[in-house]
Every structure is written in structure tokens, then in C-alpha cells.
Amino acid sequence: MPEGPSVRKFHHLVSPFVGQQVVKTGGSSQKLNPASFQSLWLQDTQVHGKKLFLRFDPDEELGSLGNISLPESVEEGERKEEAQDQKQASGPSSQKISQQSSQSLELVAPSGESGVEHLRGDMPAGGAERWLQVSFGLFGSIWVNEFSRAKKANKRGDWRDPTPRLVLYFGGGGFLAFYNCQMSWSSSPVVRPTSDILSEKFDRGQALEALGQEQPVCYTLLDQRYFSGLGNIIKNEALYRAGIHPLSLGSLLSPQRLEALVDHVVQFSADWLQGKFQGRQQHTHIYQKEQCPEGHQLRREAFGPPGGFQRLTWWCPQCQPRLPPDEQAQVRLS
């Protein structure tokens, strides 16, 4: 699942297309008609946590007016994002993209219809919702000036390339291909820097207060209200580096240990992002591993709040011991 650092990289790749007009479209999306983007101008991009926001306007000059949009309350159900992602667990589509035939990409060349008409027909009432919200779920990605290729054969032995849900060709000559993304229109981007783990405005105090709740810290870390952009990889790696058992109750951990956990969250995320820009793979200690760096056998189990989404969790019983509640309480008082 793309986490904060990956989405920041997607934002970096999309940004050079700002100020360009969509001249041709394609893709298999049923929810959003690819043709509705025809002739629109990409005017702005913003990123928050695991979500990317793209602003489109029917006129090149509208972007200079600023972000004129309807107010939008904080998205209800942001905590349900993981459950929505699970629906994509079947993986990328197996339909093949043909480089030799534009029909396989459902290309839509300019017709007599204007971009404004497409906008009105496929966007919410009033046409005020000019921000495209992109969520990446479990397998989402954005490719620039190239298409994704099959990495292995399917169960039937066929090598079929994934089909993009949306392809946008721009006047500058490049194109963007969106794979396995959940996309919808909104009136304004939902951006709260204080909860974004990669933002300079990340509120550590708010994060520490949330971690101090009487619930397992591995639940709280995935709560996007306080740790936007934090996913399963960061969760597992930060807990291991902090030496904290995933099911430790935050209310029974010392302030020093909670501070250390937040430090590892921020540092690991920043290192991962830097590595993406430098073209190097992020090194993990325990995620999807059999042993920890100390040579201890790891354990793996799905953890999550009652009735909520369960996420696979790796931990080392030796390096991350689960202390009895009375011992944890003594640590807190020391």
C-alpha cells in the first residue's frame, strides 16, 4: 500500500504538468468518464498523507483566481480508508495495454464537445468541485510517460499488462497513467498539515496525546486523524526501532517511550522519502521478514480494533517484549 513517502513522490512527478491542458484521454474507469477531462487545465496539486489532490479548470485563466471553492467539512470516514482499500486486494486488472492500438486505451480525441460541457456532465452539481481526490488503496500508482508492465504471468500463464483507470495526455507532450486508484471530485482538498507525518507543521503534541490513549499503540499509529500518511510498513518499523510491543497500551507507556516512538515514525518516514528521490530502496528491519537484525525469530499476526480492519503486524518477542500491566505502570511512574 502506498504510504506517505510514496504519495509525496507521486506529487513530485505530477507537479511538472501543472499549467498544461489535457489534449487526449483514455482509461478504463467506470466511476469517472475519462472523456470528462478533455480540454481541462491542470492548475494545482496538493498532497496530504495518503491522498493526492489535483485541481482542474475548464479555462487556463481560472487558476489565477486562486482556490475558489465551497467549504468542506473534515471527511467523515477517513478512518475507514483502510477498509475501503481492502476491496482492491484482488490486485491490478489483467487487461493488456496495446502500444500499437489506441483503441485498447479508449483514447478520446477532441470532438465537437467543449471541456466545459464534459465538466458539467461528469462532476457534481454546480461544477464547483474542481479538485480530483486520488486515493491509492493497496495497489495504486501513477506512471509518468510510460505504462506499467506485467511482472509475472497470471494463474493461467498469460503475461498481461495492467490497464490504467485513467490516462491524461497533456499539451506539453507527456502523459500520466493512474493505476488502481480511487478517484472522486470534491470542492476543496482536505489538507491538515498538523496530522501529516511528513509536514513541517506536524503536531507532535497532538500525536503524543493520541498515543497515550488506553488502547494498543499499533491501532493509534494507523489512525489517519493523527498520523496521516502512516501505513503498515512505517507502523511495524517504528515500533521495532522503539522496542515497543504492538499491543502495548499507550496509557501504560512512559512519556519518554512515546516520544521515542514518534521520533522513529518521523525519522523513518523522512529517510524513506529521501531515498525515493535518490533512487534507493528503503531498508526495513522486520517488515515481511523472518528474523530481526539480532537474529531472533519474528512473529506475525493480524491486529486491529474490534470490528475494524485487521493489519498484518510483525514483531520480535525478544526485542519488543510485552510487559505486564503492573510493570508498565511502574515504568510510567519512574
mmCIF file of N, CA, C and O in Angstrom, residues 39 52 69 106 109 155 168 192 198 221 249 256 279 320:
data_model
loop_
_atom_site.group_PDB
_atom_site.id
_atom_site.type_symbol
_atom_site.label_atom_id
_atom_site.label_comp_id
_atom_site.label_asym_id
_atom_site.label_seq_id
_atom_site.Cartn_x
_atom_site.Cartn_y
_atom_site.Cartn_z
ATOM 1 N N SER A 39 -9.753 18.682 -22.592
ATOM 2 C CA SER A 39 -9.604 20.138 -22.705
ATOM 3 C C SER A 39 -9.482 20.861 -21.373
ATOM 4 O O SER A 39 -9.359 22.086 -21.345
ATOM 5 N N LEU A 52 -3.741 12.414 -2.801
ATOM 6 C CA LEU A 52 -3.258 13.438 -3.718
ATOM 7 C C LEU A 52 -4.458 14.186 -4.271
ATOM 8 O O LEU A 52 -5.489 13.578 -4.578
ATOM 9 N N SER A 69 -13.521 27.776 -3.965
ATOM 10 C CA SER A 69 -14.244 26.521 -3.825
ATOM 11 C C SER A 69 -15.163 26.580 -2.626
ATOM 12 O O SER A 69 -15.054 27.449 -1.768
ATOM 13 N N GLU A 106 -8.812 3.229 -25.011
ATOM 14 C CA GLU A 106 -10.042 4.014 -25.118
ATOM 15 C C GLU A 106 -9.729 5.494 -25.309
ATOM 16 O O GLU A 106 -10.276 6.367 -24.645
ATOM 17 N N ALA A 109 -10.157 11.464 -28.720
ATOM 18 C CA ALA A 109 -9.610 12.634 -29.388
ATOM 19 C C ALA A 109 -10.596 13.781 -29.277
ATOM 20 O O ALA A 109 -11.779 13.573 -29.034
ATOM 21 N N LYS A 155 -2.454 -16.666 -13.211
ATOM 22 C CA LYS A 155 -2.658 -18.078 -12.910
ATOM 23 C C LYS A 155 -2.836 -18.921 -14.166
ATOM 24 O O LYS A 155 -2.584 -20.124 -14.151
ATOM 25 N N LEU A 168 -4.107 10.606 -18.904
ATOM 26 C CA LEU A 168 -4.256 12.001 -19.312
ATOM 27 C C LEU A 168 -3.034 12.412 -20.125
ATOM 28 O O LEU A 168 -1.898 12.378 -19.635
ATOM 29 N N ARG A 192 -4.677 18.796 6.210
ATOM 30 C CA ARG A 192 -4.444 19.175 7.606
ATOM 31 C C ARG A 192 -2.979 18.885 7.939
ATOM 32 O O ARG A 192 -2.633 17.777 8.384
ATOM 33 N N LEU A 198 4.808 13.895 7.369
ATOM 34 C CA LEU A 198 5.898 14.429 6.560
ATOM 35 C C LEU A 198 5.831 15.951 6.425
ATOM 36 O O LEU A 198 6.611 16.538 5.674
ATOM 37 N N LEU A 221 -1.431 4.264 15.744
ATOM 38 C CA LEU A 221 -0.500 4.679 14.700
ATOM 39 C C LEU A 221 -1.147 4.716 13.320
ATOM 40 O O LEU A 221 -0.770 5.531 12.472
ATOM 41 N N LEU A 249 -0.440 -0.959 25.623
ATOM 42 C CA LEU A 249 -1.406 0.129 25.803
ATOM 43 C C LEU A 249 -0.646 1.441 25.950
ATOM 44 O O LEU A 249 0.253 1.564 26.787
ATOM 45 N N GLN A 256 8.583 9.146 27.814
ATOM 46 C CA GLN A 256 9.845 9.035 27.077
ATOM 47 C C GLN A 256 9.745 8.006 25.956
ATOM 48 O O GLN A 256 10.275 8.211 24.855
ATOM 49 N N GLY A 279 16.576 7.428 -5.488
ATOM 50 C CA GLY A 279 16.507 6.199 -6.256
ATOM 51 C C GLY A 279 16.994 4.954 -5.538
ATOM 52 O O GLY A 279 17.393 3.973 -6.165
ATOM 53 N N GLN A 320 10.974 -6.655 21.502
ATOM 54 C CA GLN A 320 9.758 -5.896 21.801
ATOM 55 C C GLN A 320 8.892 -6.673 22.791
ATOM 56 O O GLN A 320 7.782 -7.075 22.482
#
